[in-house]
Amino acid sequence: MSGESAGSSAFREYERRRANDLAAIDVRRSQVKERFGGGRIGSAIAAVAVDDSVKASTHVWKQGAIGEQKVAQVLDGLAGAELIALHDRKLPKSRANVDHLVVTPSGVWVIDAKRYIGKRPERYQEGGFFSAASVGIKVGGRKRDSLIDGMLGQVDQVKTVVGENVPVRGALCFVDSDWPVFGGSFAVRGVEVLWPRRLPKLLKQPSDFKLNVQEIAALLSQSFVPA
């Protein structure tokens, strides 16, 4: 079950957006050529005046797909009778998808790959002395609490499938980020935040709970179909 193509839906979305961007660029170039003539002068002006790069928002989809693939390589290297990884799965009744579902004897992990190149994920805490403490996550110095909210939402959806008796936890796995030499990984509101090399230790934690890995993986595969 670990053979799905990780990041395939993100790559498809990138190609769709890229095609739209390139089509829009062609339209703008044609408009410039019409204004200055269709000869060499018009073509030269169009080449200089019109930016031929795709949108930054389009490029993000490609970066995300690469991140998913890197995490999948680690997970597939761990796969076996006691660890099954499902990649790039659709969330029921949603346009969103789950990057990775991992079933182990100790429970199910929902793993979201994030690729913020050169940026450091950090745990922050505000208040707590005269008011209730607020704990969240920053990436590159900017608050990204929506990442935690999104992961907890995915965890809840998985719980509705496997039942409350099966432990389900979430993890954000940051690829190519600026992690410190020592330490670095942390948890926010029960969501683990780490990098790919920390996944083996996370997923192979000893536990008295013994889950039927094959059965739960089959159930998840039916409920969360390939994206």
C-alpha atoms as a printed R data frame, in Angstrom:
    type eleno elety resid chain resno       x      y       z
1   ATOM     1    CA   MET     A     1   0.000  0.000   0.000
2   ATOM     2    CA   SER     A     2   3.030  2.267   0.164
3   ATOM     3    CA   GLY     A     3   3.483  2.544  -3.575
4   ATOM     4    CA   GLU     A     4   1.259  5.540  -4.333
5   ATOM     5    CA   SER     A     5   2.967  8.502  -5.977
6   ATOM     6    CA   ALA     A     6   3.520 11.058  -3.240
7   ATOM     7    CA   GLY     A     7   2.974 14.641  -4.314
8   ATOM     8    CA   SER     A     8   1.232 13.684  -7.552
9   ATOM     9    CA   SER     A     9  -1.853 15.819  -6.913
10  ATOM    10    CA   ALA     A    10   0.328 18.811  -6.010
11  ATOM    11    CA   PHE     A    11   2.329 18.353  -9.206
12  ATOM    12    CA   ARG     A    12  -0.882 18.181 -11.245
13  ATOM    13    CA   GLU     A    13  -2.102 21.405  -9.667
14  ATOM    14    CA   TYR     A    14   1.280 23.013 -10.370
15  ATOM    15    CA   GLU     A    15   1.120 22.005 -14.044
16  ATOM    16    CA   ARG     A    16  -2.464 23.291 -14.342
17  ATOM    17    CA   ARG     A    17  -1.568 26.650 -12.825
18  ATOM    18    CA   ARG     A    18   1.652 26.882 -14.828
19  ATOM    19    CA   ALA     A    19  -0.252 26.315 -18.069
20  ATOM    20    CA   ASN     A    20  -2.676 29.100 -17.120
21  ATOM    21    CA   ASP     A    21   0.201 31.431 -16.251
22  ATOM    22    CA   LEU     A    22   1.975 30.759 -19.553
23  ATOM    23    CA   ALA     A    23  -1.255 31.276 -21.506
24  ATOM    24    CA   ALA     A    24  -1.731 34.633 -19.774
25  ATOM    25    CA   ILE     A    25   1.861 35.589 -20.630
26  ATOM    26    CA   ASP     A    26   1.241 34.780 -24.297
27  ATOM    27    CA   VAL     A    27  -1.851 37.007 -24.268
28  ATOM    28    CA   ARG     A    28   0.082 39.932 -22.777
29  ATOM    29    CA   ARG     A    29   2.892 39.503 -25.310
30  ATOM    30    CA   SER     A    30   0.399 39.454 -28.173
31  ATOM    31    CA   GLN     A    31  -1.151 42.679 -26.872
32  ATOM    32    CA   VAL     A    32   2.268 44.365 -26.796
33  ATOM    33    CA   LYS     A    33   3.088 43.155 -30.306
34  ATOM    34    CA   GLU     A    34  -0.204 44.506 -31.608
35  ATOM    35    CA   ARG     A    35   0.585 47.888 -30.107
36  ATOM    36    CA   PHE     A    36   4.118 48.112 -31.507
37  ATOM    37    CA   GLY     A    37   3.743 45.985 -34.612
38  ATOM    38    CA   GLY     A    38   4.247 42.331 -35.212
39  ATOM    39    CA   GLY     A    39   7.799 42.573 -36.551
40  ATOM    40    CA   ARG     A    40  11.146 42.337 -34.813
41  ATOM    41    CA   ILE     A    41  10.654 45.582 -32.919
42  ATOM    42    CA   GLY     A    42   7.315 44.491 -31.480
43  ATOM    43    CA   SER     A    43   8.709 41.069 -30.555
44  ATOM    44    CA   ALA     A    44  11.752 42.617 -28.880
45  ATOM    45    CA   ILE     A    45   9.628 45.031 -26.841
46  ATOM    46    CA   ALA     A    46   7.263 42.224 -25.816
47  ATOM    47    CA   ALA     A    47  10.190 40.070 -24.669
48  ATOM    48    CA   VAL     A    48  11.491 42.858 -22.440
49  ATOM    49    CA   ALA     A    49   8.204 44.305 -21.226
50  ATOM    50    CA   VAL     A    50   6.416 41.078 -20.306
51  ATOM    51    CA   ASP     A    51   7.646 39.020 -17.351
52  ATOM    52    CA   ASP     A    52   7.762 35.389 -18.493
53  ATOM    53    CA   SER     A    53   8.011 33.808 -15.031
54  ATOM    54    CA   VAL     A    54   5.119 31.928 -13.436
55  ATOM    55    CA   LYS     A    55   3.449 33.292 -10.312
56  ATOM    56    CA   ALA     A    56   5.020 32.664  -6.922
57  ATOM    57    CA   SER     A    57   1.751 31.064  -5.806
58  ATOM    58    CA   THR     A    58   2.104 28.593  -8.681
59  ATOM    59    CA   HIS     A    59   5.690 27.716  -7.788
60  ATOM    60    CA   VAL     A    60   4.592 26.909  -4.227
61  ATOM    61    CA   TRP     A    61   2.717 23.857  -5.497
62  ATOM    62    CA   LYS     A    62   5.887 22.447  -7.058
63  ATOM    63    CA   GLN     A    63   7.862 23.062  -3.882
64  ATOM    64    CA   GLY     A    64   5.157 21.329  -1.869
65  ATOM    65    CA   ALA     A    65   5.200 18.287  -4.138
66  ATOM    66    CA   ILE     A    66   8.969 17.976  -3.735
67  ATOM    67    CA   GLY     A    67   8.539 18.123   0.047
68  ATOM    68    CA   GLU     A    68   5.940 15.347  -0.063
69  ATOM    69    CA   GLN     A    69   8.243 13.175  -2.136
70  ATOM    70    CA   LYS     A    70  11.154 13.609   0.267
71  ATOM    71    CA   VAL     A    71   9.020 12.631   3.252
72  ATOM    72    CA   ALA     A    72   7.602  9.664   1.321
73  ATOM    73    CA   GLN     A    73  11.120  8.370   0.642
74  ATOM    74    CA   VAL     A    74  11.773  8.173   4.375
75  ATOM    75    CA   LEU     A    75   8.412  6.545   5.105
76  ATOM    76    CA   ASP     A    76   8.735  3.984   2.330
77  ATOM    77    CA   GLY     A    77  12.170  3.089   3.679
78  ATOM    78    CA   LEU     A    78  10.508  2.198   6.991
79  ATOM    79    CA   ALA     A    79   7.559  0.333   5.470
80  ATOM    80    CA   GLY     A    80   7.013 -3.314   6.302
81  ATOM    81    CA   ALA     A    81   4.637 -5.637   8.119
82  ATOM    82    CA   GLU     A    82   4.423 -3.257  11.090
83  ATOM    83    CA   LEU     A    83   4.383  0.059   9.251
84  ATOM    84    CA   ILE     A    84   2.238  0.919   6.256
85  ATOM    85    CA   ALA     A    85   2.328  4.342   4.595
86  ATOM    86    CA   LEU     A    86  -0.420  5.736   2.375
87  ATOM    87    CA   HIS     A    87   0.480  8.802   0.332
88  ATOM    88    CA   ASP     A    88  -1.513 11.659  -1.209
89  ATOM    89    CA   ARG     A    89  -5.033 10.760  -0.126
90  ATOM    90    CA   LYS     A    90  -8.254 12.711  -0.601
91  ATOM    91    CA   LEU     A    91 -10.170 14.040   2.362
92  ATOM    92    CA   PRO     A    92 -13.828 12.996   2.044
93  ATOM    93    CA   LYS     A    93 -16.147 15.808   0.955
94  ATOM    94    CA   SER     A    94 -13.239 18.188   0.493
95  ATOM    95    CA   ARG     A    95 -10.861 19.458  -2.193
96  ATOM    96    CA   ALA     A    96  -7.972 19.055   0.233
97  ATOM    97    CA   ASN     A    97  -5.801 15.996   0.667
98  ATOM    98    CA   VAL     A    98  -3.736 14.226   3.303
99  ATOM    99    CA   ASP     A    99  -0.037 14.030   2.437
100 ATOM   100    CA   HIS     A   100   0.723 10.837   4.373
101 ATOM   101    CA   LEU     A   101  -1.176  8.372   6.559
102 ATOM   102    CA   VAL     A   102   1.073  6.010   8.508
103 ATOM   103    CA   VAL     A   103  -0.237  2.993  10.398
104 ATOM   104    CA   THR     A   104   1.938  1.457  13.119
105 ATOM   105    CA   PRO     A   105   1.174 -1.008  15.938
106 ATOM   106    CA   SER     A   106   0.937  1.927  18.361
107 ATOM   107    CA   GLY     A   107  -1.549  3.925  16.284
108 ATOM   108    CA   VAL     A   108  -2.098  6.094  13.207
109 ATOM   109    CA   TRP     A   109  -0.036  9.142  12.282
110 ATOM   110    CA   VAL     A   110  -1.259 11.893   9.987
111 ATOM   111    CA   ILE     A   111   1.820 13.562   8.509
112 ATOM   112    CA   ASP     A   112   1.806 16.807   6.548
113 ATOM   113    CA   ALA     A   113   4.955 17.698   4.598
114 ATOM   114    CA   LYS     A   114   5.925 21.377   4.585
115 ATOM   115    CA   ARG     A   115   8.754 22.914   2.555
116 ATOM   116    CA   TYR     A   116   9.823 26.321   3.823
117 ATOM   117    CA   ILE     A   117  13.347 26.484   2.414
118 ATOM   118    CA   GLY     A   118  15.856 27.984   4.838
119 ATOM   119    CA   LYS     A   119  13.191 29.086   7.336
120 ATOM   120    CA   ARG     A   120  13.141 27.938  10.950
121 ATOM   121    CA   PRO     A   121  10.021 26.489  12.597
122 ATOM   122    CA   GLU     A   122   9.723 27.612  16.218
123 ATOM   123    CA   ARG     A   123   7.310 27.156  19.089
124 ATOM   124    CA   TYR     A   124   6.113 30.374  20.686
125 ATOM   125    CA   GLN     A   125   4.138 31.128  23.820
126 ATOM   126    CA   GLU     A   126   2.339 34.326  24.721
127 ATOM   127    CA   GLY     A   127   0.691 35.359  27.981
128 ATOM   128    CA   GLY     A   128   0.420 32.862  30.802
129 ATOM   129    CA   PHE     A   129   1.144 35.118  33.784
130 ATOM   130    CA   PHE     A   130  -1.941 37.282  34.105
131 ATOM   131    CA   SER     A   131  -3.875 35.535  31.339
132 ATOM   132    CA   ALA     A   132  -4.170 32.113  29.730
133 ATOM   133    CA   ALA     A   133  -1.082 31.085  27.782
134 ATOM   134    CA   SER     A   134  -1.320 30.996  23.994
135 ATOM   135    CA   VAL     A   135   0.967 28.443  22.327
136 ATOM   136    CA   GLY     A   136   1.568 28.297  18.600
137 ATOM   137    CA   ILE     A   137   4.093 27.939  15.793
138 ATOM   138    CA   LYS     A   138   6.165 30.422  13.851
139 ATOM   139    CA   VAL     A   139   8.021 29.738  10.612
140 ATOM   140    CA   GLY     A   140  10.701 32.202   9.606
141 ATOM   141    CA   GLY     A   141   9.485 34.524  12.372
142 ATOM   142    CA   ARG     A   142   5.864 34.604  11.150
143 ATOM   143    CA   LYS     A   143   2.948 33.014  12.971
144 ATOM   144    CA   ARG     A   144   1.626 29.944  11.172
145 ATOM   145    CA   ASP     A   145  -0.968 28.665  13.616
146 ATOM   146    CA   SER     A   146  -3.218 27.710  10.711
147 ATOM   147    CA   LEU     A   147  -0.828 24.790  10.064
148 ATOM   148    CA   ILE     A   148  -1.676 23.360  13.482
149 ATOM   149    CA   ASP     A   149  -5.394 24.004  13.010
150 ATOM   150    CA   GLY     A   150  -5.334 22.250   9.646
151 ATOM   151    CA   MET     A   151  -3.502 19.234  11.023
152 ATOM   152    CA   LEU     A   152  -5.885 18.868  13.972
153 ATOM   153    CA   GLY     A   153  -8.775 18.976  11.516
154 ATOM   154    CA   GLN     A   154  -7.234 16.121   9.518
155 ATOM   155    CA   VAL     A   155  -6.654 14.120  12.693
156 ATOM   156    CA   ASP     A   156 -10.337 14.496  13.601
157 ATOM   157    CA   GLN     A   157 -11.395 13.219  10.183
158 ATOM   158    CA   VAL     A   158  -9.177 10.156  10.515
159 ATOM   159    CA   LYS     A   159 -10.610  9.482  13.979
160 ATOM   160    CA   THR     A   160 -14.128  9.373  12.528
161 ATOM   161    CA   VAL     A   161 -12.975  6.502  10.298
162 ATOM   162    CA   VAL     A   162 -10.887  4.395  12.685
163 ATOM   163    CA   GLY     A   163 -12.898  5.091  15.840
164 ATOM   164    CA   GLU     A   164 -12.030  6.709  19.146
165 ATOM   165    CA   ASN     A   165 -10.285  3.566  20.443
166 ATOM   166    CA   VAL     A   166  -7.483  3.871  17.888
167 ATOM   167    CA   PRO     A   167  -4.812  6.463  18.772
168 ATOM   168    CA   VAL     A   168  -4.450  9.079  16.026
169 ATOM   169    CA   ARG     A   169  -1.806 11.797  16.165
170 ATOM   170    CA   GLY     A   170  -0.554 14.475  13.798
171 ATOM   171    CA   ALA     A   171   2.882 15.650  12.712
172 ATOM   172    CA   LEU     A   172   4.190 18.505  10.599
173 ATOM   173    CA   CYS     A   173   7.380 17.459   8.828
174 ATOM   174    CA   PHE     A   174   9.410 20.426   7.569
175 ATOM   175    CA   VAL     A   175  11.742 19.712   4.646
176 ATOM   176    CA   ASP     A   176  14.834 21.827   3.818
177 ATOM   177    CA   SER     A   177  14.152 24.179   6.711
178 ATOM   178    CA   ASP     A   178  16.664 25.890   8.995
179 ATOM   179    CA   TRP     A   179  16.798 23.497  11.930
180 ATOM   180    CA   PRO     A   180  19.315 24.051  14.749
181 ATOM   181    CA   VAL     A   181  22.247 21.666  15.206
182 ATOM   182    CA   PHE     A   182  20.917 20.471  18.566
183 ATOM   183    CA   GLY     A   183  17.282 20.003  19.545
184 ATOM   184    CA   GLY     A   184  14.772 21.749  17.351
185 ATOM   185    CA   SER     A   185  11.817 19.386  17.262
186 ATOM   186    CA   PHE     A   186   8.835 20.285  19.448
187 ATOM   187    CA   ALA     A   187   5.091 19.831  19.891
188 ATOM   188    CA   VAL     A   188   2.245 22.332  19.697
189 ATOM   189    CA   ARG     A   189  -1.246 21.379  20.922
190 ATOM   190    CA   GLY     A   190  -0.355 17.713  20.558
191 ATOM   191    CA   VAL     A   191   1.023 18.071  17.019
192 ATOM   192    CA   GLU     A   192   4.653 17.011  16.585
193 ATOM   193    CA   VAL     A   193   6.867 19.363  14.563
194 ATOM   194    CA   LEU     A   194  10.054 17.858  13.175
195 ATOM   195    CA   TRP     A   195  12.147 17.053  10.079
196 ATOM   196    CA   PRO     A   196  12.359 13.833   7.988
197 ATOM   197    CA   ARG     A   197  15.306 12.261   9.817
198 ATOM   198    CA   ARG     A   198  13.338 12.368  13.065
199 ATOM   199    CA   LEU     A   199  10.475 10.316  11.630
200 ATOM   200    CA   PRO     A   200  11.936  6.839  12.336
201 ATOM   201    CA   LYS     A   201  12.280  7.599  16.056
202 ATOM   202    CA   LEU     A   202   8.795  9.105  16.175
203 ATOM   203    CA   LEU     A   203   7.077  6.247  14.358
204 ATOM   204    CA   LYS     A   204   8.859  3.409  16.127
205 ATOM   205    CA   GLN     A   205   8.183  4.488  19.689
206 ATOM   206    CA   PRO     A   206   7.537  1.451  21.928
207 ATOM   207    CA   SER     A   207   3.947  1.040  23.069
208 ATOM   208    CA   ASP     A   208   1.818 -1.501  24.903
209 ATOM   209    CA   PHE     A   209  -0.965 -0.785  22.412
210 ATOM   210    CA   LYS     A   210  -0.986 -3.344  19.582
211 ATOM   211    CA   LEU     A   211  -2.962 -2.339  16.522
212 ATOM   212    CA   ASN     A   212  -3.835 -4.619  13.609
213 ATOM   213    CA   VAL     A   213  -1.798 -2.663  11.072
214 ATOM   214    CA   GLN     A   214  -3.081 -4.426   7.958
215 ATOM   215    CA   GLU     A   215  -6.724 -4.086   8.953
216 ATOM   216    CA   ILE     A   216  -6.548 -0.384   9.823
217 ATOM   217    CA   ALA     A   217  -4.509  0.390   6.699
218 ATOM   218    CA   ALA     A   218  -7.127 -1.296   4.531
219 ATOM   219    CA   LEU     A   219  -9.880  0.691   6.243
220 ATOM   220    CA   LEU     A   220  -8.031  3.965   5.696
221 ATOM   221    CA   SER     A   221  -7.270  3.082   2.087
222 ATOM   222    CA   GLN     A   222 -10.980  2.617   1.384
223 ATOM   223    CA   SER     A   223 -12.035  5.799   3.145
224 ATOM   224    CA   PHE     A   224  -9.212  8.044   1.882
225 ATOM   225    CA   VAL     A   225  -8.795  7.229  -1.807
226 ATOM   226    CA   PRO     A   226  -5.740  8.330  -3.868
227 ATOM   227    CA   ALA     A   227  -5.864 12.002  -4.829
